[in-house]
Amino acid sequence: MVCVTTLLSVAVGVGAAVLLPNAAAYAPSFVPKKYVVSNWSPSSKLVASTSTRASTARNTVTMMPIGVPKVAYRIPGSQGADWVDIYNRLYRERIIFLGQEIDDEIANQIIGVMLYLDNEDSTKPIYLYINCPGGSVIAGLAIYDTMMHIKSDVITINIGLAASMASFIMAAGTRGRRMALPHSRIMIHQPMGGAQGQAEDIKVEAAQIMRIRDNLVKMYSMMSGQTQASITEALDRDNFMSAEDALKFGLIDKVIDIKPLG
């Protein structure tokens, strides 16, 4: 039994049970029978290994590379279609994704798309899908000001997590058209910051953070209908809410119904 077990282990290691006279009888279930050679010889071992490598190469599946998917899009009036990333394609349908930490770069990109779509047709809404952990308050306020500036309605949809500044942008959507998926989450808290340097410089930075916090409290209050005292208390620590909790709090207007499977 020790010899048989050892031989079988070696046979599996070369990809086929070829070292026993009756290899087909001892072949494990996970070794394909097409790789089993019943009449073994030194030359057949080499042929079996070469055939296995060639067959494996032919059956190799090339997986889609990780990255932004591309779709075919034909510009109106052109004869052919070009491959564009899916987000650029969705922009043409007035759909914008906020799916990363908010910084100046992503804020400028979203602002540019909003201004273009509003100039193209201000009678149609813009859909802003949010799955974002938050980020820069100043960059987020730039997006907020643009949403208030353009004529197009901005429909906000929380599809995962709208935390920190992302929750503020979500609540800033057109009243009555702020939505969230049932299992999405919202997190609100007071702004955070840090400063170093001379004492007077730190004092100035602290005063600016407090001023920003007071402004956010006032705007959260207007967007949710809660009192400023309630907002101040809610922002004191990380405050996580489900979609239903956010609906009751006034940060969204509707929880999107999803039909169950089956």
mmCIF file of C-alpha atoms in Angstrom:
data_model
loop_
_atom_site.group_PDB
_atom_site.id
_atom_site.type_symbol
_atom_site.label_atom_id
_atom_site.label_comp_id
_atom_site.label_asym_id
_atom_site.label_seq_id
_atom_site.Cartn_x
_atom_site.Cartn_y
_atom_site.Cartn_z
ATOM 1 C CA MET A 1 0.000 0.000 0.000
ATOM 2 C CA VAL A 2 2.893 2.397 0.703
ATOM 3 C CA CYS A 3 4.391 1.768 -2.737
ATOM 4 C CA VAL A 4 1.074 2.200 -4.539
ATOM 5 C CA THR A 5 0.345 5.461 -2.704
ATOM 6 C CA THR A 6 3.804 6.835 -3.493
ATOM 7 C CA LEU A 7 3.525 5.965 -7.167
ATOM 8 C CA LEU A 8 0.091 7.532 -7.428
ATOM 9 C CA SER A 9 1.398 10.750 -5.865
ATOM 10 C CA VAL A 10 4.184 10.925 -8.442
ATOM 11 C CA ALA A 11 1.741 10.141 -11.239
ATOM 12 C CA VAL A 12 -0.582 12.992 -10.274
ATOM 13 C CA GLY A 13 2.405 15.369 -10.037
ATOM 14 C CA VAL A 14 3.219 14.941 -13.766
ATOM 15 C CA GLY A 15 -0.406 15.562 -14.725
ATOM 16 C CA ALA A 16 -1.364 11.968 -15.613
ATOM 17 C CA ALA A 17 -1.415 8.563 -13.921
ATOM 18 C CA VAL A 18 1.147 6.923 -16.232
ATOM 19 C CA LEU A 19 3.556 5.187 -13.854
ATOM 20 C CA LEU A 20 1.445 2.108 -13.127
ATOM 21 C CA PRO A 21 0.792 -0.722 -15.545
ATOM 22 C CA ASN A 22 -2.968 -0.317 -15.004
ATOM 23 C CA ALA A 23 -3.002 3.433 -14.508
ATOM 24 C CA ALA A 24 -6.580 3.869 -15.696
ATOM 25 C CA ALA A 25 -7.805 1.762 -12.802
ATOM 26 C CA TYR A 26 -5.960 3.876 -10.229
ATOM 27 C CA ALA A 27 -6.471 7.317 -11.801
ATOM 28 C CA PRO A 28 -8.004 9.771 -9.314
ATOM 29 C CA SER A 29 -11.392 11.232 -10.219
ATOM 30 C CA PHE A 30 -9.934 14.701 -10.745
ATOM 31 C CA VAL A 31 -7.491 13.546 -13.462
ATOM 32 C CA PRO A 32 -9.208 13.670 -16.911
ATOM 33 C CA LYS A 33 -9.261 10.259 -18.537
ATOM 34 C CA LYS A 34 -7.957 11.669 -21.820
ATOM 35 C CA TYR A 35 -4.649 12.274 -20.020
ATOM 36 C CA VAL A 36 -4.375 8.662 -18.775
ATOM 37 C CA VAL A 37 -2.021 6.389 -20.770
ATOM 38 C CA SER A 38 -2.581 2.683 -20.228
ATOM 39 C CA ASN A 39 0.453 1.327 -22.107
ATOM 40 C CA TRP A 40 3.295 3.281 -20.544
ATOM 41 C CA SER A 41 6.836 3.506 -21.814
ATOM 42 C CA PRO A 42 9.630 6.061 -21.338
ATOM 43 C CA SER A 43 8.748 7.663 -24.677
ATOM 44 C CA SER A 44 5.015 7.766 -23.911
ATOM 45 C CA LYS A 45 5.761 9.768 -20.728
ATOM 46 C CA LEU A 46 7.305 12.553 -22.818
ATOM 47 C CA VAL A 47 4.468 12.474 -25.343
ATOM 48 C CA ALA A 48 1.845 12.625 -22.608
ATOM 49 C CA SER A 49 3.487 15.620 -20.925
ATOM 50 C CA THR A 50 3.886 17.502 -24.216
ATOM 51 C CA SER A 51 0.290 16.741 -25.231
ATOM 52 C CA THR A 52 -0.960 17.918 -21.854
ATOM 53 C CA ARG A 53 0.855 21.256 -22.129
ATOM 54 C CA ALA A 54 -0.377 21.810 -25.689
ATOM 55 C CA SER A 55 -3.968 20.968 -24.773
ATOM 56 C CA THR A 56 -3.792 23.262 -21.728
ATOM 57 C CA ALA A 57 -2.514 26.112 -23.884
ATOM 58 C CA ARG A 58 -5.355 25.619 -26.374
ATOM 59 C CA ASN A 59 -7.977 25.578 -23.601
ATOM 60 C CA THR A 60 -6.639 28.666 -21.806
ATOM 61 C CA VAL A 61 -9.342 31.318 -21.430
ATOM 62 C CA THR A 62 -8.209 34.913 -21.708
ATOM 63 C CA MET A 63 -9.905 36.799 -18.907
ATOM 64 C CA MET A 64 -11.053 40.418 -19.219
ATOM 65 C CA PRO A 65 -8.313 42.664 -17.842
ATOM 66 C CA ILE A 66 -9.047 44.611 -14.677
ATOM 67 C CA GLY A 67 -9.934 48.199 -15.459
ATOM 68 C CA VAL A 68 -12.754 50.404 -16.653
ATOM 69 C CA PRO A 69 -15.022 48.458 -19.062
ATOM 70 C CA LYS A 70 -15.403 49.869 -22.566
ATOM 71 C CA VAL A 71 -18.516 49.869 -24.719
ATOM 72 C CA ALA A 72 -19.166 50.733 -28.358
ATOM 73 C CA TYR A 73 -20.597 54.184 -28.964
ATOM 74 C CA ARG A 74 -21.385 55.852 -32.264
ATOM 75 C CA ILE A 75 -21.347 59.617 -32.216
ATOM 76 C CA PRO A 76 -24.502 60.946 -33.902
ATOM 77 C CA GLY A 77 -23.716 61.661 -37.554
ATOM 78 C CA SER A 78 -20.638 59.438 -37.762
ATOM 79 C CA GLN A 79 -20.503 56.200 -39.719
ATOM 80 C CA GLY A 80 -18.477 54.100 -37.324
ATOM 81 C CA ALA A 81 -18.483 53.433 -33.605
ATOM 82 C CA ASP A 82 -15.651 54.015 -31.158
ATOM 83 C CA TRP A 83 -14.817 52.169 -27.955
ATOM 84 C CA VAL A 84 -15.270 54.458 -24.954
ATOM 85 C CA ASP A 85 -15.179 53.700 -21.241
ATOM 86 C CA ILE A 86 -18.584 53.002 -19.781
ATOM 87 C CA TYR A 87 -18.633 56.117 -17.609
ATOM 88 C CA ASN A 88 -18.148 58.412 -20.600
ATOM 89 C CA ARG A 89 -20.978 56.530 -22.301
ATOM 90 C CA LEU A 90 -23.236 57.063 -19.302
ATOM 91 C CA TYR A 91 -22.440 60.784 -19.313
ATOM 92 C CA ARG A 92 -24.231 60.937 -22.648
ATOM 93 C CA GLU A 93 -27.299 59.605 -20.813
ATOM 94 C CA ARG A 94 -26.883 62.323 -18.147
ATOM 95 C CA ILE A 95 -25.679 59.818 -15.541
ATOM 96 C CA ILE A 96 -22.736 60.720 -13.287
ATOM 97 C CA PHE A 97 -20.985 58.445 -10.777
ATOM 98 C CA LEU A 98 -19.343 59.668 -7.589
ATOM 99 C CA GLY A 99 -17.502 56.523 -6.605
ATOM 100 C CA GLN A 100 -14.256 57.617 -4.993
ATOM 101 C CA GLU A 101 -12.912 59.902 -2.309
ATOM 102 C CA ILE A 102 -13.852 63.510 -2.993
ATOM 103 C CA ASP A 103 -10.884 65.665 -3.923
ATOM 104 C CA ASP A 104 -10.275 68.651 -6.185
ATOM 105 C CA GLU A 105 -9.699 66.490 -9.264
ATOM 106 C CA ILE A 106 -12.923 64.465 -9.120
ATOM 107 C CA ALA A 107 -14.856 67.582 -8.063
ATOM 108 C CA ASN A 108 -13.621 69.491 -11.120
ATOM 109 C CA GLN A 109 -14.538 66.582 -13.401
ATOM 110 C CA ILE A 110 -18.071 66.314 -12.000
ATOM 111 C CA ILE A 111 -18.536 70.093 -12.118
ATOM 112 C CA GLY A 112 -17.412 70.159 -15.748
ATOM 113 C CA VAL A 113 -19.850 67.408 -16.740
ATOM 114 C CA MET A 114 -22.722 69.081 -14.867
ATOM 115 C CA LEU A 115 -22.091 72.425 -16.548
ATOM 116 C CA TYR A 116 -21.905 70.801 -19.978
ATOM 117 C CA LEU A 117 -25.087 68.753 -19.536
ATOM 118 C CA ASP A 118 -26.960 71.752 -18.147
ATOM 119 C CA ASN A 119 -25.872 73.875 -21.100
ATOM 120 C CA GLU A 120 -26.861 71.101 -23.511
ATOM 121 C CA ASP A 121 -30.417 70.759 -22.152
ATOM 122 C CA SER A 122 -31.423 72.291 -18.836
ATOM 123 C CA THR A 123 -34.939 70.821 -19.002
ATOM 124 C CA LYS A 124 -33.708 67.266 -18.410
ATOM 125 C CA PRO A 125 -32.514 66.019 -15.007
ATOM 126 C CA ILE A 126 -29.004 64.876 -14.171
ATOM 127 C CA TYR A 127 -28.643 61.601 -12.269
ATOM 128 C CA LEU A 128 -25.877 61.505 -9.648
ATOM 129 C CA TYR A 129 -25.160 58.000 -8.303
ATOM 130 C CA ILE A 130 -23.185 58.021 -5.054
ATOM 131 C CA ASN A 131 -21.027 55.328 -3.481
ATOM 132 C CA CYS A 132 -18.399 57.375 -1.718
ATOM 133 C CA PRO A 133 -16.566 57.452 1.648
ATOM 134 C CA GLY A 134 -16.429 61.257 1.719
ATOM 135 C CA GLY A 135 -13.413 63.493 1.396
ATOM 136 C CA SER A 136 -12.526 67.170 1.134
ATOM 137 C CA VAL A 137 -15.153 69.552 2.494
ATOM 138 C CA ILE A 138 -14.050 72.385 0.196
ATOM 139 C CA ALA A 139 -14.180 70.165 -2.907
ATOM 140 C CA GLY A 140 -17.591 68.845 -1.816
ATOM 141 C CA LEU A 141 -18.918 72.363 -1.327
ATOM 142 C CA ALA A 142 -17.767 73.199 -4.868
ATOM 143 C CA ILE A 143 -19.965 70.347 -6.167
ATOM 144 C CA TYR A 144 -22.819 71.545 -3.946
ATOM 145 C CA ASP A 145 -22.585 75.128 -5.242
ATOM 146 C CA THR A 146 -22.634 73.867 -8.825
ATOM 147 C CA MET A 147 -25.733 71.763 -8.109
ATOM 148 C CA MET A 148 -27.428 74.893 -6.785
ATOM 149 C CA HIS A 149 -26.194 76.992 -9.709
ATOM 150 C CA ILE A 150 -27.369 74.916 -12.672
ATOM 151 C CA LYS A 151 -30.991 74.871 -13.815
ATOM 152 C CA SER A 152 -31.215 71.112 -14.324
ATOM 153 C CA ASP A 153 -32.677 69.038 -11.505
ATOM 154 C CA VAL A 154 -30.060 66.805 -9.878
ATOM 155 C CA ILE A 155 -31.449 63.436 -8.821
ATOM 156 C CA THR A 156 -29.200 61.817 -6.197
ATOM 157 C CA ILE A 157 -29.186 58.054 -5.653
ATOM 158 C CA ASN A 158 -27.216 56.359 -2.871
ATOM 159 C CA ILE A 159 -26.164 52.934 -4.130
ATOM 160 C CA GLY A 160 -23.761 51.862 -1.381
ATOM 161 C CA LEU A 161 -22.284 54.210 1.150
ATOM 162 C CA ALA A 162 -22.723 57.966 1.296
ATOM 163 C CA ALA A 163 -20.461 58.996 4.148
ATOM 164 C CA SER A 164 -19.256 62.328 5.448
ATOM 165 C CA MET A 165 -19.227 64.908 2.605
ATOM 166 C CA ALA A 166 -20.896 62.414 0.270
ATOM 167 C CA SER A 167 -23.961 62.367 2.534
ATOM 168 C CA PHE A 168 -24.106 66.157 2.272
ATOM 169 C CA ILE A 169 -24.034 66.003 -1.532
ATOM 170 C CA MET A 170 -26.684 63.282 -1.516
ATOM 171 C CA ALA A 171 -28.982 65.403 0.668
ATOM 172 C CA ALA A 172 -28.372 68.397 -1.627
ATOM 173 C CA GLY A 173 -30.242 66.788 -4.519
ATOM 174 C CA THR A 174 -33.492 68.209 -5.823
ATOM 175 C CA ARG A 175 -36.111 68.004 -3.066
ATOM 176 C CA GLY A 176 -38.433 65.073 -3.636
ATOM 177 C CA ARG A 177 -35.908 63.304 -5.900
ATOM 178 C CA ARG A 178 -33.303 62.122 -3.406
ATOM 179 C CA MET A 179 -33.283 58.330 -3.285
ATOM 180 C CA ALA A 180 -31.391 55.386 -1.818
ATOM 181 C CA LEU A 181 -31.299 51.639 -2.380
ATOM 182 C CA PRO A 182 -32.653 49.539 0.518
ATOM 183 C CA HIS A 183 -29.275 48.251 1.750
ATOM 184 C CA SER A 184 -27.317 51.455 1.314
ATOM 185 C CA ARG A 185 -25.942 53.333 4.304
ATOM 186 C CA ILE A 186 -25.483 56.967 5.178
ATOM 187 C CA MET A 187 -22.979 58.350 7.661
ATOM 188 C CA ILE A 188 -22.855 61.944 8.895
ATOM 189 C CA HIS A 189 -20.354 63.573 11.234
ATOM 190 C CA GLN A 190 -18.757 66.933 11.915
ATOM 191 C CA PRO A 191 -15.828 68.089 9.763
ATOM 192 C CA MET A 192 -12.345 67.007 10.729
ATOM 193 C CA GLY A 193 -9.064 68.816 10.209
ATOM 194 C CA GLY A 194 -5.604 69.407 11.527
ATOM 195 C CA ALA A 195 -3.127 72.245 11.676
ATOM 196 C CA GLN A 196 0.482 72.785 12.589
ATOM 197 C CA GLY A 197 2.810 75.719 12.777
ATOM 198 C CA GLN A 198 2.699 78.888 14.801
ATOM 199 C CA ALA A 199 0.097 79.275 17.521
ATOM 200 C CA GLU A 200 -1.735 82.050 15.694
ATOM 201 C CA ASP A 201 -1.878 79.968 12.496
ATOM 202 C CA ILE A 202 -3.400 77.047 14.394
ATOM 203 C CA LYS A 203 -5.919 79.433 15.947
ATOM 204 C CA VAL A 204 -6.930 80.697 12.490
ATOM 205 C CA GLU A 205 -7.322 77.131 11.147
ATOM 206 C CA ALA A 206 -9.439 76.141 14.163
ATOM 207 C CA ALA A 207 -11.688 79.145 13.634
ATOM 208 C CA GLN A 208 -12.120 78.194 9.971
ATOM 209 C CA ILE A 209 -13.084 74.611 10.875
ATOM 210 C CA MET A 210 -15.671 75.870 13.360
ATOM 211 C CA ARG A 211 -17.081 78.249 10.749
ATOM 212 C CA ILE A 212 -17.365 75.422 8.220
ATOM 213 C CA ARG A 213 -19.074 73.225 10.819
ATOM 214 C CA ASP A 214 -21.628 75.930 11.587
ATOM 215 C CA ASN A 215 -22.361 76.377 7.870
ATOM 216 C CA LEU A 216 -22.804 72.631 7.385
ATOM 217 C CA VAL A 217 -25.186 72.484 10.361
ATOM 218 C CA LYS A 218 -27.327 75.258 8.839
ATOM 219 C CA MET A 219 -27.414 73.609 5.398
ATOM 220 C CA TYR A 220 -28.100 70.113 6.794
ATOM 221 C CA SER A 221 -30.958 71.696 8.740
ATOM 222 C CA MET A 222 -32.442 73.278 5.606
ATOM 223 C CA MET A 223 -32.085 70.090 3.570
ATOM 224 C CA SER A 224 -33.503 67.716 6.191
ATOM 225 C CA GLY A 225 -36.048 69.860 8.041
ATOM 226 C CA GLN A 226 -34.395 69.073 11.376
ATOM 227 C CA THR A 227 -33.561 71.785 13.874
ATOM 228 C CA GLN A 228 -29.991 73.014 14.111
ATOM 229 C CA ALA A 229 -29.776 71.634 17.637
ATOM 230 C CA SER A 230 -30.773 68.167 16.376
ATOM 231 C CA ILE A 231 -28.241 68.371 13.547
ATOM 232 C CA THR A 232 -25.467 69.456 15.921
ATOM 233 C CA GLU A 233 -26.194 66.494 18.173
ATOM 234 C CA ALA A 234 -26.368 64.083 15.217
ATOM 235 C CA LEU A 235 -23.030 65.308 13.836
ATOM 236 C CA ASP A 236 -21.190 65.016 17.154
ATOM 237 C CA ARG A 237 -19.896 61.495 16.361
ATOM 238 C CA ASP A 238 -19.953 59.126 13.379
ATOM 239 C CA ASN A 239 -23.679 58.593 12.906
ATOM 240 C CA PHE A 240 -24.554 55.664 10.649
ATOM 241 C CA MET A 241 -28.063 55.356 9.254
ATOM 242 C CA SER A 242 -29.858 52.811 7.151
ATOM 243 C CA ALA A 243 -31.869 53.968 4.152
ATOM 244 C CA GLU A 244 -35.034 53.924 6.252
ATOM 245 C CA ASP A 245 -33.355 55.890 9.035
ATOM 246 C CA ALA A 246 -32.147 58.485 6.535
ATOM 247 C CA LEU A 247 -35.680 58.745 5.156
ATOM 248 C CA LYS A 248 -37.069 59.435 8.618
ATOM 249 C CA PHE A 249 -34.291 61.932 9.323
ATOM 250 C CA GLY A 250 -35.072 63.809 6.107
ATOM 251 C CA LEU A 251 -31.813 63.251 4.220
ATOM 252 C CA ILE A 252 -33.582 61.376 1.408
ATOM 253 C CA ASP A 253 -37.115 61.339 0.050
ATOM 254 C CA LYS A 254 -37.579 57.753 -1.071
ATOM 255 C CA VAL A 255 -36.215 54.252 -0.589
ATOM 256 C CA ILE A 256 -36.189 52.473 -3.935
ATOM 257 C CA ASP A 257 -38.176 49.234 -3.908
ATOM 258 C CA ILE A 258 -36.388 46.173 -5.238
ATOM 259 C CA LYS A 259 -38.453 43.230 -6.406
ATOM 260 C CA PRO A 260 -37.431 40.003 -4.654
ATOM 261 C CA LEU A 261 -36.043 37.178 -6.787
ATOM 262 C CA GLY A 262 -38.399 34.397 -7.744
#
